[in-house]
Coordinates of N, CA and C in Angstrom, one line a residue:
X294 N 0.9 -1.2 0.0 CA 0.0 0.0 0.0 C 0.9 1.2 0.0
X295 N 0.5 2.2 -0.8 CA 1.3 3.4 -0.9 C 1.2 4.2 0.4
X296 N 2.4 4.8 0.8 CA 2.4 5.7 1.9 C 1.7 7.0 1.6
X297 N 1.4 7.8 2.6 CA 0.7 9.1 2.3 C 1.5 10.0 1.4
X298 N 2.8 10.0 1.6 CA 3.6 10.9 0.7 C 3.7 10.4 -0.7
X299 N 3.4 9.1 -1.0 CA 3.5 8.5 -2.3 C 2.1 8.5 -3.0
X300 N 1.1 8.9 -2.4 CA -0.2 9.1 -3.0 C -0.1 10.1 -4.2
X301 N -0.6 9.7 -5.3 CA -0.5 10.5 -6.5 C -1.7 11.4 -6.7
X302 N -1.5 12.6 -7.1 CA -2.6 13.5 -7.5 C -2.2 14.3 -8.7
X303 N -3.1 14.9 -9.4 CA -2.8 15.8 -10.5 C -2.9 17.2 -9.9
X304 N -1.7 17.9 -9.9 CA -1.7 19.3 -9.6 C -2.1 20.1 -10.8
X305 N -3.2 20.8 -10.8 CA -3.7 21.6 -12.0 C -3.3 23.0 -11.9
X306 N -2.4 23.5 -12.8 CA -2.0 24.9 -12.8 C -2.7 25.6 -13.9
X307 N -3.2 26.8 -13.6 CA -3.9 27.7 -14.6 C -3.2 29.0 -14.7
X308 N -2.2 29.3 -14.0 CA -1.5 30.6 -14.0 C 0.0 30.3 -14.6
X309 N 0.9 31.0 -13.9 CA 2.3 30.9 -14.4 C 2.9 29.5 -14.3
X310 N 2.4 28.7 -13.5 CA 2.9 27.3 -13.3 C 2.6 26.4 -14.5
X311 N 1.8 26.9 -15.4 CA 1.6 26.1 -16.7 C 2.9 26.0 -17.4
X312 N 3.8 27.0 -17.2 CA 5.1 26.9 -17.8 C 6.0 26.0 -17.0
X313 N 6.4 24.9 -17.5 CA 7.1 23.9 -16.7 C 8.4 24.4 -16.0
X314 N 9.1 25.3 -16.7 CA 10.3 25.9 -16.1 C 10.0 26.7 -14.9
X315 N 8.8 27.3 -14.9 CA 8.4 28.1 -13.7 C 8.0 27.2 -12.6
X316 N 7.3 26.1 -12.8 CA 7.0 25.1 -11.8 C 8.2 24.5 -11.2
X317 N 9.3 24.4 -12.0 CA 10.5 23.8 -11.6 C 11.1 24.5 -10.4
X318 N 10.9 25.8 -10.3 CA 11.4 26.6 -9.2 C 10.6 26.3 -7.9
X319 N 9.4 25.9 -8.0 CA 8.6 25.5 -6.8 C 9.1 24.1 -6.3
X320 N 9.6 23.3 -7.3 CA 10.0 21.9 -6.9 C 11.5 22.0 -6.5
X321 N 12.4 22.6 -7.3 CA 13.8 22.7 -7.0 C 14.3 23.8 -6.1
X322 N 13.4 24.8 -5.9 CA 13.8 26.0 -5.1 C 14.6 27.0 -5.9
X323 N 14.7 28.2 -5.4 CA 15.4 29.3 -6.0 C 14.5 30.5 -6.4
X324 N 15.1 31.4 -7.1 CA 14.3 32.6 -7.5 C 14.3 32.7 -9.0
X325 N 13.1 32.6 -9.6 CA 13.0 32.6 -11.1 C 13.4 34.0 -11.7
X326 N 13.9 34.0 -12.9 CA 14.2 35.3 -13.6 C 12.9 36.2 -13.6
X327 N 13.1 37.4 -13.3 CA 12.0 38.4 -13.3 C 11.1 38.3 -12.0
X328 N 11.4 37.4 -11.1 CA 10.6 37.2 -9.9 C 11.2 38.0 -8.8
X329 N 10.4 38.2 -7.7 CA 10.9 38.9 -6.5 C 10.9 38.0 -5.3
X330 N 10.8 36.7 -5.5 CA 10.7 35.8 -4.3 C 11.6 34.6 -4.5
X331 N 12.2 34.1 -3.5 CA 13.0 32.9 -3.5 C 12.2 31.8 -2.9
X332 N 12.1 30.6 -3.6 CA 11.3 29.5 -3.1 C 12.1 28.5 -2.4
X333 N 11.6 27.9 -1.3 CA 12.4 26.8 -0.7 C 12.4 25.5 -1.5
X334 N 11.4 25.3 -2.3 CA 11.4 24.1 -3.1 C 10.7 23.0 -2.3
X335 N 10.5 21.8 -3.0 CA 9.9 20.6 -2.4 C 10.9 19.8 -1.7
X336 N 10.5 19.0 -0.7 CA 11.4 18.0 -0.1 C 11.8 16.9 -1.2
X337 N 10.8 16.5 -2.0 CA 11.1 15.6 -3.0 C 11.2 16.4 -4.3
X338 N 12.4 16.5 -4.8 CA 12.7 17.4 -6.0 C 12.7 16.7 -7.3
X339 N 12.1 15.6 -7.4 CA 11.9 14.9 -8.7 C 10.9 15.7 -9.5
X340 N 11.1 15.8 -10.8 CA 10.1 16.4 -11.7 C 8.8 15.6 -11.7
X341 N 7.7 16.3 -12.1 CA 6.4 15.5 -12.2 C 6.6 14.3 -13.2
X342 N 5.9 13.2 -12.9 CA 6.1 12.1 -13.8 C 5.3 12.2 -15.1
X343 N 4.3 13.1 -15.2 CA 3.6 13.4 -16.4 C 3.0 14.8 -16.4
X344 N 2.7 15.3 -17.5 CA 1.9 16.5 -17.6 C 1.1 16.5 -18.8
X345 N -0.2 17.0 -18.7 CA -1.1 17.0 -19.8 C -1.9 18.3 -19.8
X346 N -2.3 18.8 -21.0 CA -3.1 20.0 -21.1 C -4.6 19.6 -20.7
X347 N -5.2 20.4 -20.0 CA -6.6 20.2 -19.6 C -7.4 21.5 -19.7
X348 N -8.7 21.3 -19.7 CA -9.6 22.5 -19.7 C -10.6 22.3 -18.5
X349 N -10.8 23.3 -17.7 CA -11.6 23.3 -16.6 C -12.9 24.1 -16.8
X350 N -14.0 23.6 -16.3 CA -15.3 24.4 -16.4 C -15.1 25.7 -15.6
X351 N -15.4 26.9 -16.2 CA -15.3 28.1 -15.5 C -14.3 29.0 -16.2
X352 N -13.6 29.8 -15.4 CA -12.6 30.7 -16.0 C -11.6 31.2 -14.9
X353 N -10.7 32.0 -15.3 CA -9.7 32.6 -14.4 C -9.9 34.1 -14.3
X354 N -9.6 34.8 -13.2 CA -9.6 36.2 -13.1 C -8.4 36.6 -12.3
X355 N -8.0 37.9 -12.4 CA -6.9 38.5 -11.7 C -7.3 39.5 -10.7
X356 N -6.7 39.3 -9.5 CA -7.1 40.2 -8.4 C -5.9 40.2 -7.3
X357 N -6.0 41.1 -6.4 CA -5.1 41.1 -5.3 C -3.7 41.7 -5.7
X358 N -2.7 41.3 -5.0 CA -1.3 41.9 -5.2 C -0.3 40.7 -5.1
X359 N 0.4 40.4 -6.2 CA 1.3 39.3 -6.2 C 2.6 39.8 -5.5
X360 N 3.1 39.0 -4.5 CA 4.3 39.3 -3.9 C 5.5 38.9 -4.7
X361 N 5.3 38.0 -5.7 CA 6.3 37.5 -6.6 C 6.5 38.4 -7.8
X362 N 5.4 38.9 -8.3 CA 5.5 39.6 -9.6 C 5.0 41.1 -9.5
X363 N 4.3 41.4 -8.5 CA 3.4 42.7 -8.4 C 2.2 42.5 -9.3
X364 N 1.2 43.4 -9.2 CA 0.0 43.3 -10.0 C -0.9 42.1 -9.6
X365 N -2.0 42.0 -10.3 CA -3.0 41.0 -9.9 C -2.5 39.6 -10.1
X366 N -3.0 38.7 -9.3 CA -2.7 37.2 -9.3 C -3.9 36.5 -10.0
X367 N -3.6 35.4 -10.6 CA -4.6 34.6 -11.3 C -5.3 33.7 -10.3
X368 N -6.6 33.6 -10.3 CA -7.4 32.7 -9.5 C -8.4 32.0 -10.4
X369 N -8.8 30.8 -10.0 CA -9.8 30.0 -10.8 C -11.2 30.2 -10.1
X370 N -12.2 30.4 -11.0 CA -13.6 30.5 -10.5 C -14.4 29.6 -11.3
X371 N -14.9 28.5 -10.8 CA -15.8 27.6 -11.5 C -17.1 28.2 -12.0
X372 N -17.5 29.3 -11.4 CA -18.7 30.0 -11.7 C -18.7 30.9 -12.9
X373 N -17.5 31.2 -13.3 CA -17.4 32.0 -14.5 C -17.8 31.3 -15.8
X374 N -18.3 31.9 -16.8 CA -18.7 31.2 -18.0 C -17.5 30.7 -18.8
X375 N -17.7 29.7 -19.6 CA -16.6 29.3 -20.5 C -15.7 28.2 -19.9
X376 N -14.5 28.1 -20.4 CA -13.5 27.1 -19.9 C -12.2 27.8 -19.6
X377 N -11.5 27.3 -18.6 CA -10.2 27.8 -18.2 C -9.1 26.8 -18.7
X378 N -8.2 27.3 -19.5 CA -7.1 26.5 -20.0 C -6.1 26.2 -18.8
X379 N -5.7 25.0 -18.7 CA -4.8 24.6 -17.6 C -3.9 23.5 -18.0
X380 N -3.0 23.2 -17.1 CA -2.0 22.1 -17.3 C -2.0 21.2 -16.0
X381 N -2.1 19.9 -16.1 CA -2.1 19.0 -15.0 C -0.8 18.3 -14.9
X382 N -0.2 18.3 -13.7 CA 1.1 17.6 -13.5 C 0.8 16.5 -12.5
X383 N 1.3 15.3 -12.8 CA 1.2 14.2 -11.9 C 2.3 14.2 -10.8
X384 N 1.9 14.4 -9.6 CA 2.9 14.6 -8.5 C 2.5 13.8 -7.3
X385 N 3.4 13.6 -6.3 CA 3.0 12.9 -5.1 C 2.3 13.9 -4.2
X386 N 1.6 13.3 -3.2 CA 0.9 14.2 -2.2 C 1.9 15.1 -1.5
X387 N 3.0 14.5 -1.2 CA 4.0 15.4 -0.5 C 4.4 16.6 -1.3
X388 N 4.7 16.3 -2.6 CA 5.0 17.4 -3.5 C 3.9 18.4 -3.6
X389 N 2.7 17.9 -3.8 CA 1.5 18.8 -3.8 C 1.4 19.7 -2.6
X390 N 1.6 19.1 -1.4 CA 1.5 19.8 -0.2 C 2.6 20.9 -0.1
X391 N 3.8 20.6 -0.6 CA 4.9 21.5 -0.6 C 4.7 22.7 -1.6
X392 N 4.1 22.4 -2.7 CA 3.7 23.4 -3.7 C 2.6 24.3 -3.0
X393 N 1.7 23.6 -2.4 CA 0.6 24.4 -1.7 C 1.1 25.3 -0.7
X394 N 2.1 24.8 0.1 CA 2.7 25.6 1.2 C 3.4 26.9 0.6
X395 N 4.0 26.7 -0.5 CA 4.7 27.9 -1.1 C 3.7 28.8 -1.7
X396 N 2.7 28.3 -2.3 CA 1.6 29.2 -2.8 C 1.0 30.0 -1.7
X397 N 0.8 29.4 -0.5 CA 0.2 30.0 0.7 C 1.1 30.9 1.5
X398 N 2.4 30.9 1.1 CA 3.4 31.6 1.9 C 3.6 31.1 3.3
X399 N 3.4 29.8 3.4 CA 3.6 29.1 4.7 C 5.1 28.9 4.9
X400 N 5.6 29.0 6.1 CA 7.0 28.7 6.4 C 7.4 27.3 6.0
X401 N 8.6 27.1 5.5 CA 9.0 25.8 4.9 C 8.9 24.7 6.0
X402 N 9.1 25.0 7.2 CA 9.1 24.0 8.3 C 7.7 23.5 8.6
X403 N 6.6 24.2 8.1 CA 5.3 23.9 8.4 C 4.7 22.9 7.4
X404 N 5.4 22.5 6.4 CA 4.8 21.6 5.4 C 4.5 20.3 5.9
X405 N 5.3 19.7 6.8 CA 5.0 18.4 7.4 C 3.6 18.4 8.1
X406 N 3.4 19.5 8.9 CA 2.2 19.6 9.6 C 1.0 19.9 8.7
X407 N 1.3 20.4 7.5 CA 0.2 20.7 6.6 C -0.3 19.5 5.8
X408 N 0.6 18.4 5.8 CA 0.2 17.3 5.0 C -1.0 16.5 5.5
X409 N -1.2 16.3 6.8 CA -2.5 15.6 7.2 C -3.7 16.5 6.8
X410 N -3.6 17.8 7.0 CA -4.7 18.7 6.6 C -5.0 18.6 5.2
X411 N -3.9 18.6 4.3 CA -4.1 18.5 2.9 C -4.7 17.2 2.5
X412 N -4.2 16.1 3.1 CA -4.8 14.8 2.8 C -6.3 14.8 3.1
X413 N -6.7 15.3 4.2 CA -8.1 15.3 4.6 C -8.9 16.3 3.7
X414 N -8.3 17.4 3.3 CA -8.9 18.3 2.4 C -9.1 17.7 1.0
X415 N -8.2 17.0 0.6 CA -8.3 16.3 -0.7 C -9.5 15.4 -0.7
X416 N -9.6 14.6 0.4 CA -10.7 13.6 0.5 C -12.1 14.4 0.5
X417 N -12.1 15.5 1.2 CA -13.3 16.3 1.2 C -13.6 17.0 -0.2
X418 N -12.6 17.4 -0.8 CA -12.7 18.1 -2.1 C -13.2 17.1 -3.2
X419 N -12.7 15.8 -3.1 CA -13.1 14.8 -4.0 C -14.6 14.5 -3.9
X420 N -15.1 14.5 -2.6 CA -16.5 14.3 -2.4 C -17.4 15.5 -2.7
X421 N -17.0 16.7 -2.3 CA -17.8 17.9 -2.4 C -17.4 18.8 -3.5
X422 N -16.2 18.6 -4.1 CA -15.8 19.4 -5.2 C -14.9 20.6 -4.7
X423 N -15.0 20.8 -3.4 CA -14.3 22.0 -2.8 C -14.0 21.8 -1.3
X424 N -12.9 22.3 -0.8 CA -12.5 22.2 0.6 C -11.6 23.4 0.9
X425 N -11.5 23.6 2.2 CA -10.8 24.8 2.7 C -9.6 24.4 3.6
X426 N -8.4 24.9 3.2 CA -7.2 24.7 4.0 C -6.9 25.8 5.0
X427 N -7.5 27.0 4.6 CA -7.3 28.2 5.4 C -8.1 29.4 4.7
X428 N -8.1 30.6 5.3 CA -8.9 31.7 4.9 C -8.2 32.5 3.8
X429 N -6.9 32.3 3.5 CA -6.1 33.1 2.6 C -6.2 32.8 1.2
X430 N -5.4 33.5 0.4 CA -5.4 33.2 -1.1 C -4.8 31.9 -1.3
X431 N -5.2 31.2 -2.3 CA -4.8 29.9 -2.7 C -4.9 28.8 -1.6
X432 N -5.8 29.1 -0.6 CA -6.0 28.1 0.5 C -7.3 27.4 0.3
X433 N -8.0 27.6 -0.8 CA -9.2 26.9 -1.1 C -8.9 25.8 -2.2
X434 N -9.2 24.6 -1.9 CA -8.9 23.5 -2.7 C -10.1 23.1 -3.5
X435 N -9.9 23.0 -4.9 CA -11.0 22.6 -5.8 C -10.6 21.3 -6.5
X436 N -11.6 20.4 -6.6 CA -11.4 19.2 -7.4 C -12.4 19.2 -8.6
X437 N -11.9 19.6 -9.8 CA -12.8 19.7 -10.9 C -13.0 18.3 -11.6
X438 N -12.5 17.2 -11.0 CA -12.7 15.9 -11.6 C -11.6 15.0 -11.4
X439 N -11.6 13.9 -12.2 CA -10.5 12.9 -12.1 C -9.9 12.7 -13.5
X440 N -8.7 12.2 -13.6 CA -8.1 11.8 -14.8 C -7.4 10.5 -14.6
X441 N -7.7 9.4 -15.3 CA -7.2 8.1 -15.2 C -7.3 7.6 -13.7
X442 N -8.5 8.0 -13.1 CA -8.8 7.5 -11.7 C -8.1 8.3 -10.6
X443 N -7.3 9.3 -11.0 CA -6.5 10.1 -10.1 C -7.2 11.5 -9.9
X444 N -7.4 12.0 -8.7 CA -8.1 13.3 -8.6 C -7.2 14.5 -9.1
X445 N -7.9 15.4 -9.8 CA -7.3 16.6 -10.3 C -7.6 17.7 -9.2
X446 N -6.6 18.4 -8.8 CA -6.7 19.4 -7.7 C -6.0 20.7 -8.1
X447 N -6.6 21.8 -7.7 CA -6.0 23.1 -7.8 C -6.4 24.0 -6.6
X448 N -5.6 25.1 -6.5 CA -5.9 26.0 -5.4 C -6.5 27.3 -6.0
X449 N -7.3 28.0 -5.2 CA -7.8 29.3 -5.6 C -8.2 30.1 -4.4
X450 N -8.7 31.3 -4.6 CA -9.2 32.1 -3.5 C -10.5 31.7 -3.1
X451 N -10.9 32.1 -1.8 CA -12.2 31.7 -1.3 C -13.4 32.4 -2.0
X452 N -13.2 33.6 -2.5 CA -14.2 34.4 -3.1 C -14.3 34.3 -4.6
X453 N -15.5 34.3 -5.2 CA -15.6 34.3 -6.7 C -15.2 35.7 -7.3
X454 N -15.0 35.7 -8.6 CA -14.7 36.9 -9.3 C -15.7 38.0 -9.0
X455 N -17.0 37.7 -8.9 CA -18.0 38.7 -8.7 C -18.0 39.4 -7.4
X456 N -17.2 38.8 -6.4 CA -17.1 39.4 -5.1 C -15.9 40.2 -4.8
X457 N -15.0 40.3 -5.8 CA -13.7 41.0 -5.6 C -13.5 42.1 -6.6
X458 N -12.5 42.9 -6.3 CA -12.1 43.9 -7.3 C -11.0 43.4 -8.1
X459 N -11.2 43.2 -9.4 CA -10.2 42.6 -10.2 C -9.1 43.7 -10.5
X460 N -7.9 43.1 -10.7 CA -6.7 44.0 -10.9 C -5.8 43.5 -12.0
X461 N -5.3 44.4 -12.9 CA -4.4 43.9 -14.0 C -3.2 43.2 -13.5
X462 N -2.7 42.2 -14.1 CA -1.5 41.5 -13.7 C -0.3 42.3 -14.3
X463 N 0.9 42.0 -13.8 CA 2.1 42.6 -14.3 C 2.5 41.9 -15.6
X464 N 3.2 42.6 -16.5 CA 3.5 42.1 -17.8 C 4.3 40.9 -17.8
X465 N 5.3 40.8 -16.8 CA 6.2 39.6 -16.8 C 5.4 38.4 -16.4
X466 N 4.4 38.5 -15.5 CA 3.5 37.5 -15.1 C 2.6 37.0 -16.2
X467 N 2.0 38.0 -16.9 CA 1.1 37.6 -18.1 C 1.9 36.9 -19.2
X468 N 3.1 37.4 -19.4 CA 4.0 36.8 -20.4 C 4.3 35.3 -20.0
X469 N 4.5 35.0 -18.7 CA 4.8 33.7 -18.3 C 3.6 32.8 -18.5
X470 N 2.4 33.3 -18.2 CA 1.2 32.5 -18.5 C 1.1 32.3 -20.0
X471 N 1.4 33.2 -20.8 CA 1.3 33.1 -22.3 C 2.3 32.0 -22.7
X472 N 3.5 31.9 -22.2 CA 4.4 30.9 -22.5 C 3.9 29.5 -22.1
X473 N 3.3 29.5 -20.9 CA 2.7 28.2 -20.4 C 1.6 27.7 -21.3
X474 N 0.7 28.6 -21.8 CA -0.3 28.2 -22.7 C 0.2 27.7 -24.0
X475 N 1.2 28.3 -24.5 CA 1.9 27.9 -25.8 C 2.5 26.6 -25.6
X476 N 3.2 26.4 -24.5 CA 4.0 25.2 -24.2 C 3.1 24.0 -24.0
X477 N 2.0 24.2 -23.2 CA 1.2 23.1 -22.8 C 0.0 22.7 -23.8
X478 N -0.6 23.8 -24.4 CA -1.7 23.6 -25.3 C -1.3 23.7 -26.7
X479 N -0.1 24.3 -27.0 CA 0.3 24.5 -28.4 C -0.5 25.5 -29.1
X480 N -1.1 26.5 -28.4 CA -1.9 27.5 -29.0 C -1.0 28.5 -29.7
X481 N -1.4 29.1 -30.8 CA -0.6 30.2 -31.5 C -0.8 31.5 -30.7
X482 N 0.0 32.5 -31.0 CA -0.1 33.7 -30.3 C -1.4 34.4 -30.4
X483 N -2.1 34.3 -31.5 CA -3.4 35.0 -31.7 C -4.4 34.4 -30.7
X484 N -4.5 33.1 -30.6 CA -5.5 32.5 -29.7 C -5.2 32.8 -28.3
X485 N -3.9 32.7 -27.9 CA -3.5 33.1 -26.5 C -3.9 34.5 -26.2
X486 N -3.6 35.4 -27.1 CA -3.9 36.8 -26.8 C -5.4 37.0 -26.6
X487 N -6.2 36.4 -27.5 CA -7.6 36.5 -27.4 C -8.2 35.9 -26.1
X488 N -7.6 34.8 -25.7 CA -8.0 34.2 -24.4 C -7.7 35.1 -23.2
X489 N -6.4 35.6 -23.1 CA -6.0 36.4 -22.0 C -6.7 37.7 -21.9
X490 N -6.9 38.3 -23.1 CA -7.5 39.7 -23.2 C -8.9 39.7 -22.6
X491 N -9.6 38.6 -22.6 CA -10.9 38.5 -22.1 C -11.0 38.2 -20.6
X492 N -9.9 37.9 -19.9 CA -10.0 37.5 -18.5 C -10.3 38.8 -17.7
X493 N -11.2 38.7 -16.7 CA -11.4 39.8 -15.7 C -10.1 40.2 -15.1
X494 N -9.8 41.5 -15.1 CA -8.5 42.0 -14.6 C -7.6 42.4 -15.7
X495 N -7.5 41.5 -16.7 CA -6.8 41.9 -18.0 C -7.6 42.8 -18.8
X496 N -8.9 42.4 -19.0 CA -9.8 43.2 -19.8 C -10.0 44.6 -19.4
X497 N -9.9 44.9 -18.1 CA -10.0 46.2 -17.6 C -8.7 47.1 -17.7
X498 N -7.6 46.4 -17.7 CA -6.3 47.1 -17.6 C -5.4 47.0 -18.8
X499 N -5.6 46.1 -19.7 CA -4.7 45.8 -20.8 C -5.5 45.9 -22.1
X500 N -5.2 46.9 -23.0 CA -5.9 46.9 -24.3 C -5.5 45.7 -25.1
X501 N -6.4 45.2 -25.9 CA -6.2 43.9 -26.7 C -4.9 44.0 -27.5
X502 N -4.6 45.1 -28.2 CA -3.4 45.2 -29.0 C -2.1 45.1 -28.2
X503 N -2.2 45.6 -27.0 CA -1.0 45.5 -26.1 C -0.8 44.1 -25.6
X504 N -1.9 43.4 -25.3 CA -1.9 42.0 -24.9 C -1.3 41.2 -26.1
X505 N -1.7 41.4 -27.3 CA -1.2 40.7 -28.5 C 0.3 40.9 -28.6
X506 N 0.7 42.1 -28.5 CA 2.2 42.4 -28.6 C 3.0 41.7 -27.5
X507 N 2.5 41.7 -26.3 CA 3.1 41.1 -25.2 C 3.2 39.6 -25.4
X508 N 2.1 39.0 -25.8 CA 2.1 37.5 -26.1 C 3.1 37.1 -27.2
X509 N 3.1 37.9 -28.2 CA 4.0 37.6 -29.3 C 5.5 37.6 -28.9
X510 N 5.8 38.7 -28.1 CA 7.1 38.8 -27.6 C 7.5 37.7 -26.6
X511 N 6.5 37.3 -25.7 CA 6.8 36.3 -24.7 C 7.1 34.9 -25.4
X512 N 6.3 34.6 -26.4 CA 6.4 33.3 -27.1 C 7.7 33.3 -27.9
X513 N 8.1 34.4 -28.5 CA 9.3 34.5 -29.3 C 10.5 34.3 -28.4
X514 N 10.4 34.8 -27.1 CA 11.5 34.7 -26.2 C 11.6 33.4 -25.5
X515 N 10.7 32.5 -25.8 CA 10.7 31.1 -25.2 C 10.1 31.1 -23.8

């Protein structure tokens, strides 16, 4: 029987972690180029065993203030119309917990204590579709379904887009998301720009032609 730390889950990223090199900083630790934060990394630093592009019912919006990038952060809202493009990574429960702790700005030493709570929250989210690890950003756990019998899990804010003031994201953050969409879904620049330009927070603060230019530059730069 697998130990708790060996339990596999799909970590579903819909923001900058769709770009595999960006997620690697969460796993291996360090400060990514253009970022303002150094990550402690996961205890288990092996890369995900698989990754696949997925679409989630609902959408993403940008709000709050990113400590890593400045500007609004991406959050997932199942109540928004349409579909959210995302990328699912197959990781262990221990890795998922460590990624969650870094998203939540929890101290590195608290991850072991967080694992039983995460394990219980996953079970609750699988049954109810949603569970809470805490009151803060990225402390609400959502299970949008299963893939190959393994639960798909993502983090988001407790409030829907309709209950918050959306805020434009920083250009470096939006560019990272664009690269992740191109890398995981294989979308061309035009489709990526159209998708991002319609997201709440981007739509209010970024003209479509500026989004298109940013996406083109981001993809060209790798």
